[in-house]
Amino acid sequence: MSGKPNPYVTVFTPAYNRCGYLGLLYGSLKTQDFDDFEWVVVDDGSTDGTGEVMARFIAENQINIRYHYQQNSGKHAAVNKGVQLAQGELFFTVDSDDTIAPHALSAIVRQWQAVLELSDAVKYAGVCGLRVHADGRVIGGDVDYEILDVSPIDYRFKWGYKGDRAEVIRTSIMAQYPYPEIPGERFCADALTLNRIGRNYVLRYFKDGIYSCEYLVGGITDSSVQLRRDSPRGACLYYAEMAALPGLTKVQRLKAALNYWRFAVYDKQTSFKEHRRAIGSSWSYIMYPAAWVLKFVSS
């Protein structure tokens, strides 16, 4: 399907050895009640026939699809490539083993068009719906708002909402905040870029379960601790920046510092002095011995 030169929404999917699930996502995209979108898939080095599956979808010519293969570099690198390829005004990441509701894209566009009518629309990076389980339960628990205009930082740390959400960000803003790609590491927390965006922009959060997901064994969520151990410099960067976020309580900063040192002990390329400078806390280094003990116990 040729599609329009500049679709309104880019639905982006990073794929790695999930070819058995892509059909479910593809099916949910075909049933959308809004058709001005493209599906950009970046295959991060899959070896399970993902390319052949995508070729079949493209041959069906049902929706506008673009497929790109790259050597395995991690989800964050795939997102960076997806942003480069995206032609839509809005960038919506949907993982390869998830689906979206038939009204998802129309709800996103409706919320975004309402934002554009505001006098201060320039301060909005995008909109954000809810992720739900297959039975409709909200990931992280129900919310008590219909519409909430706050930064991603305040949403998590001031308002205290938990669980993954369905963020949809202006593509131009995503391009300004690429994920850091650290040589030899294949993981970077999704929230790192979202926190950076949250220093300068707000999102419109709306109460609508537009994104359905279940967390698979062996997926990124299931193995997040090990992924951080294997990519310690990225993990330390994430927690160092978290500890310096505006508006955090002392307890929240303490947790960020604890997690910094928890993964710093896995970093063989950065000195203790450099770590102390990076975390920017004169007292947090006292957690360093405890982090080594935790590493020993974990191993």
Short mmCIF file of C-alpha atoms in Angstrom, two decimals:
data_model
loop_
_atom_site.label_atom_id
_atom_site.label_comp_id
_atom_site.label_asym_id
_atom_site.label_seq_id
_atom_site.Cartn_x
_atom_site.Cartn_y
_atom_site.Cartn_z
CA MET A 1 0.00 0.00 0.00
CA SER A 2 1.58 3.24 -1.10
CA GLY A 3 0.14 5.48 1.65
CA LYS A 4 0.48 9.24 1.78
CA PRO A 5 3.94 10.84 1.47
CA ASN A 6 3.70 12.14 5.05
CA PRO A 7 1.47 9.96 7.23
CA TYR A 8 0.10 11.50 10.41
CA VAL A 9 1.35 8.72 12.69
CA THR A 10 4.37 6.46 12.55
CA VAL A 11 3.72 3.23 14.42
CA PHE A 12 7.21 1.96 15.17
CA THR A 13 8.14 -1.58 16.15
CA PRO A 14 11.61 -2.79 17.16
CA ALA A 15 11.73 -6.52 16.42
CA TYR A 16 14.12 -9.17 17.69
CA ASN A 17 13.24 -12.85 17.32
CA ARG A 18 9.51 -12.36 17.84
CA CYS A 19 8.23 -13.42 14.42
CA GLY A 20 5.57 -15.62 15.99
CA TYR A 21 3.91 -12.58 17.58
CA LEU A 22 4.17 -10.01 14.78
CA GLY A 23 1.02 -11.34 13.12
CA LEU A 24 -1.08 -10.31 16.11
CA LEU A 25 0.24 -6.77 15.99
CA TYR A 26 -0.18 -6.66 12.22
CA GLY A 27 -3.78 -7.81 12.62
CA SER A 28 -4.50 -5.04 15.11
CA LEU A 29 -3.04 -2.46 12.74
CA LYS A 30 -5.24 -3.66 9.89
CA THR A 31 -8.36 -3.12 12.00
CA GLN A 32 -7.62 0.50 12.89
CA ASP A 33 -10.44 2.98 12.32
CA PHE A 34 -7.83 5.58 11.32
CA ASP A 35 -5.71 4.86 8.25
CA ASP A 36 -3.29 7.78 7.90
CA PHE A 37 -0.34 5.93 9.39
CA GLU A 38 2.75 3.96 8.49
CA TRP A 39 4.24 0.93 10.21
CA VAL A 40 8.02 1.12 10.45
CA VAL A 41 9.71 -2.08 11.64
CA VAL A 42 13.40 -2.18 12.50
CA ASP A 43 14.62 -5.76 12.74
CA ASP A 44 17.47 -5.77 15.26
CA GLY A 45 19.32 -8.78 13.90
CA SER A 46 16.61 -11.44 14.17
CA THR A 47 17.50 -15.02 13.19
CA ASP A 48 14.00 -16.50 13.35
CA GLY A 49 12.60 -15.53 9.95
CA THR A 50 11.27 -12.12 10.92
CA GLY A 51 12.32 -10.75 7.53
CA GLU A 52 10.29 -13.38 5.68
CA VAL A 53 7.24 -12.69 7.84
CA MET A 54 7.49 -8.97 7.15
CA ALA A 55 7.90 -9.62 3.42
CA ARG A 56 4.58 -11.48 3.44
CA PHE A 57 2.86 -8.61 5.22
CA ILE A 58 4.26 -6.10 2.73
CA ALA A 59 3.14 -8.27 -0.20
CA GLU A 60 -0.44 -8.20 1.10
CA ASN A 61 -0.46 -4.43 0.50
CA GLN A 62 -3.00 -3.82 3.28
CA ILE A 63 -1.22 -1.04 5.16
CA ASN A 64 1.80 1.17 4.55
CA ILE A 65 4.82 -0.81 5.82
CA ARG A 66 8.54 -0.12 5.74
CA TYR A 67 11.02 -2.72 6.98
CA HIS A 68 14.67 -2.21 7.86
CA TYR A 69 17.23 -4.80 9.00
CA GLN A 70 20.27 -3.99 11.13
CA GLN A 71 22.88 -5.93 13.05
CA ASN A 72 21.87 -6.60 16.65
CA SER A 73 22.51 -3.41 18.59
CA GLY A 74 19.70 -3.26 21.15
CA LYS A 75 16.21 -1.82 21.27
CA HIS A 76 17.44 1.71 21.94
CA ALA A 77 19.53 1.69 18.76
CA ALA A 78 16.56 0.32 16.84
CA VAL A 79 14.44 3.21 18.15
CA ASN A 80 17.07 5.70 16.98
CA LYS A 81 16.97 4.18 13.51
CA GLY A 82 13.18 4.16 13.55
CA VAL A 83 13.11 7.87 14.31
CA GLN A 84 15.43 8.50 11.38
CA LEU A 85 13.14 6.53 9.08
CA ALA A 86 9.85 7.91 10.42
CA GLN A 87 7.79 10.19 8.21
CA GLY A 88 4.85 10.71 10.57
CA GLU A 89 4.25 13.76 12.72
CA LEU A 90 3.77 11.51 15.75
CA PHE A 91 5.96 8.56 16.78
CA PHE A 92 4.25 5.67 18.59
CA THR A 93 6.40 2.72 19.71
CA VAL A 94 4.52 -0.59 19.88
CA ASP A 95 6.57 -3.64 20.81
CA SER A 96 6.52 -6.69 18.56
CA ASP A 97 4.63 -8.90 21.02
CA ASP A 98 1.89 -6.35 21.79
CA THR A 99 -1.27 -5.08 20.08
CA ILE A 100 -3.30 -1.88 19.99
CA ALA A 101 -7.06 -1.37 20.23
CA PRO A 102 -9.01 -0.70 17.00
CA HIS A 103 -9.60 2.91 18.08
CA ALA A 104 -6.04 3.52 19.31
CA LEU A 105 -4.76 5.71 16.49
CA SER A 106 -7.95 7.74 16.16
CA ALA A 107 -7.90 8.37 19.94
CA ILE A 108 -4.27 9.48 19.75
CA VAL A 109 -4.94 11.86 16.88
CA ARG A 110 -8.06 13.26 18.54
CA GLN A 111 -6.14 14.01 21.74
CA TRP A 112 -3.23 15.52 19.82
CA GLN A 113 -5.47 17.75 17.72
CA ALA A 114 -7.05 19.03 20.93
CA VAL A 115 -3.56 19.87 22.21
CA LEU A 116 -2.75 21.76 19.01
CA GLU A 117 -5.68 24.08 19.66
CA LEU A 118 -4.13 25.25 22.94
CA SER A 119 -2.32 28.58 23.07
CA ASP A 120 0.68 26.88 24.71
CA ALA A 121 0.73 23.80 22.46
CA VAL A 122 4.46 24.27 21.86
CA LYS A 123 5.21 22.98 25.37
CA TYR A 124 3.61 19.58 24.63
CA ALA A 125 5.85 16.76 23.43
CA GLY A 126 2.92 14.45 22.72
CA VAL A 127 0.12 12.46 24.29
CA CYS A 128 -0.05 9.26 26.32
CA GLY A 129 -2.73 6.59 26.77
CA LEU A 130 -2.85 3.54 29.00
CA ARG A 131 -1.39 0.11 28.58
CA VAL A 132 -3.67 -2.69 29.69
CA HIS A 133 -3.54 -6.45 30.19
CA ALA A 134 -5.58 -8.69 27.89
CA ASP A 135 -8.40 -8.68 30.46
CA GLY A 136 -8.53 -4.87 30.50
CA ARG A 137 -6.71 -4.26 33.78
CA VAL A 138 -4.50 -1.19 33.63
CA ILE A 139 -0.77 -1.92 33.83
CA GLY A 140 0.42 -0.58 37.17
CA GLY A 141 -3.09 -0.04 38.52
CA ASP A 142 -6.01 2.20 37.61
CA VAL A 143 -5.68 5.98 37.34
CA ASP A 144 -7.94 8.70 38.75
CA TYR A 145 -7.81 11.23 35.92
CA GLU A 146 -9.53 11.66 32.59
CA ILE A 147 -7.01 14.19 31.28
CA LEU A 148 -3.75 15.16 32.96
CA ASP A 149 -1.21 17.61 31.50
CA VAL A 150 2.13 17.12 33.27
CA SER A 151 5.73 16.26 32.50
CA PRO A 152 6.73 12.59 32.43
CA ILE A 153 8.92 13.35 35.44
CA ASP A 154 6.07 14.73 37.54
CA TYR A 155 3.75 11.96 36.38
CA ARG A 156 6.05 9.36 37.92
CA PHE A 157 7.69 11.09 40.84
CA LYS A 158 5.18 13.73 41.97
CA TRP A 159 1.86 12.10 41.10
CA GLY A 160 3.17 8.59 41.74
CA TYR A 161 1.62 6.73 38.80
CA LYS A 162 3.25 3.39 38.09
CA GLY A 163 3.41 0.97 35.18
CA ASP A 164 4.30 1.27 31.52
CA ARG A 165 2.31 3.73 29.44
CA ALA A 166 1.61 4.24 25.73
CA GLU A 167 3.61 7.38 25.00
CA VAL A 168 3.24 9.02 21.60
CA ILE A 169 5.87 11.70 20.98
CA ARG A 170 6.31 14.24 18.22
CA THR A 171 8.84 12.75 15.83
CA SER A 172 10.76 16.03 15.66
CA ILE A 173 11.24 15.93 19.43
CA MET A 174 12.29 12.27 19.41
CA ALA A 175 14.96 13.27 16.89
CA GLN A 176 16.30 15.86 19.35
CA TYR A 177 16.66 13.27 22.12
CA PRO A 178 18.26 10.12 20.68
CA TYR A 179 19.19 7.28 22.97
CA PRO A 180 22.93 7.19 23.75
CA GLU A 181 24.60 4.30 21.95
CA ILE A 182 27.52 3.11 24.05
CA PRO A 183 30.03 0.79 22.32
CA GLY A 184 29.75 -2.77 23.57
CA GLU A 185 26.38 -2.23 25.28
CA ARG A 186 22.98 -3.28 23.94
CA PHE A 187 20.55 -1.84 26.47
CA CYS A 188 19.40 1.60 27.54
CA ALA A 189 16.34 2.26 29.69
CA ASP A 190 13.36 3.66 27.79
CA ALA A 191 12.82 6.22 30.55
CA LEU A 192 16.20 7.87 30.02
CA THR A 193 15.02 9.69 26.91
CA LEU A 194 11.56 10.28 28.37
CA ASN A 195 13.11 11.93 31.44
CA ARG A 196 15.23 14.15 29.20
CA ILE A 197 12.15 15.19 27.27
CA GLY A 198 10.32 15.77 30.55
CA ARG A 199 12.78 18.45 31.60
CA ASN A 200 11.44 20.69 28.83
CA TYR A 201 8.02 19.38 27.81
CA VAL A 202 4.75 18.00 29.15
CA LEU A 203 2.50 15.24 27.83
CA ARG A 204 -1.27 15.03 27.73
CA TYR A 205 -2.13 11.84 29.61
CA PHE A 206 -5.58 10.48 28.85
CA LYS A 207 -7.54 7.64 30.39
CA ASP A 208 -8.03 5.16 27.57
CA GLY A 209 -6.65 1.63 27.29
CA ILE A 210 -5.27 1.85 23.77
CA TYR A 211 -2.35 -0.59 24.11
CA SER A 212 -2.59 -4.24 25.15
CA CYS A 213 0.42 -6.18 26.39
CA GLU A 214 1.54 -9.17 28.40
CA TYR A 215 5.13 -9.45 29.59
CA LEU A 216 6.79 -12.54 28.12
CA VAL A 217 9.41 -14.64 29.85
CA GLY A 218 12.81 -13.62 28.51
CA GLY A 219 11.59 -10.25 27.27
CA ILE A 220 13.18 -6.90 28.12
CA THR A 221 10.91 -6.29 31.13
CA ASP A 222 11.46 -9.80 32.48
CA SER A 223 15.26 -9.57 32.17
CA SER A 224 15.76 -5.87 32.92
CA VAL A 225 18.16 -6.37 35.85
CA GLN A 226 20.48 -8.63 33.87
CA LEU A 227 20.35 -6.27 30.90
CA ARG A 228 21.50 -3.42 33.15
CA ARG A 229 24.32 -5.56 34.51
CA ASP A 230 25.42 -6.31 30.96
CA SER A 231 25.19 -2.62 30.00
CA PRO A 232 26.41 -0.92 33.18
CA ARG A 233 27.53 2.39 31.71
CA GLY A 234 24.09 2.97 30.23
CA ALA A 235 22.48 1.95 33.51
CA CYS A 236 24.71 4.31 35.49
CA LEU A 237 23.98 7.16 33.10
CA TYR A 238 20.25 6.57 33.58
CA TYR A 239 20.41 6.57 37.38
CA ALA A 240 22.83 9.50 37.56
CA GLU A 241 20.44 11.59 35.50
CA MET A 242 17.49 10.36 37.56
CA ALA A 243 19.19 11.43 40.79
CA ALA A 244 19.55 14.94 39.37
CA LEU A 245 15.95 15.30 38.14
CA PRO A 246 14.05 18.34 39.43
CA GLY A 247 11.35 17.83 42.02
CA LEU A 248 12.45 14.47 43.44
CA THR A 249 12.20 13.81 47.16
CA LYS A 250 15.25 12.84 49.21
CA VAL A 251 14.03 9.24 49.28
CA GLN A 252 13.67 9.15 45.50
CA ARG A 253 17.18 10.54 45.04
CA LEU A 254 18.49 7.99 47.53
CA LYS A 255 16.92 5.14 45.55
CA ALA A 256 18.46 6.46 42.32
CA ALA A 257 21.90 6.67 43.97
CA LEU A 258 21.56 3.16 45.39
CA ASN A 259 20.74 1.81 41.94
CA TYR A 260 23.63 3.76 40.43
CA TRP A 261 26.17 1.98 42.61
CA ARG A 262 24.28 -1.31 42.26
CA PHE A 263 25.25 -1.39 38.57
CA ALA A 264 28.49 0.63 38.75
CA VAL A 265 30.28 -2.43 40.16
CA TYR A 266 29.72 -4.18 36.81
CA ASP A 267 31.44 -1.36 34.88
CA LYS A 268 35.05 -2.37 34.21
CA GLN A 269 35.87 0.69 32.09
CA THR A 270 35.09 3.53 34.49
CA SER A 271 37.14 4.35 37.57
CA PHE A 272 35.71 4.79 41.05
CA LYS A 273 36.69 8.47 40.93
CA GLU A 274 34.85 8.95 37.65
CA HIS A 275 31.77 7.27 39.11
CA ARG A 276 31.80 9.55 42.14
CA ARG A 277 32.00 12.55 39.84
CA ALA A 278 29.18 11.23 37.62
CA ILE A 279 26.69 10.59 40.41
CA GLY A 280 27.46 14.04 41.87
CA SER A 281 26.74 13.04 45.44
CA SER A 282 29.44 13.34 48.05
CA TRP A 283 27.79 10.82 50.37
CA SER A 284 26.48 8.12 48.02
CA TYR A 285 29.86 6.41 47.59
CA ILE A 286 29.34 4.80 51.00
CA MET A 287 26.98 2.42 49.18
CA TYR A 288 29.85 1.13 47.03
CA PRO A 289 30.93 -1.70 49.40
CA ALA A 290 27.32 -2.81 49.81
CA ALA A 291 26.98 -2.95 46.02
CA TRP A 292 29.95 -5.32 45.84
CA VAL A 293 28.38 -7.54 48.46
CA LEU A 294 25.13 -7.58 46.49
CA LYS A 295 27.05 -8.47 43.33
CA PHE A 296 28.74 -11.38 45.09
CA VAL A 297 25.44 -12.67 46.49
CA SER A 298 23.72 -12.35 43.09
CA SER A 299 26.44 -14.33 41.37
#
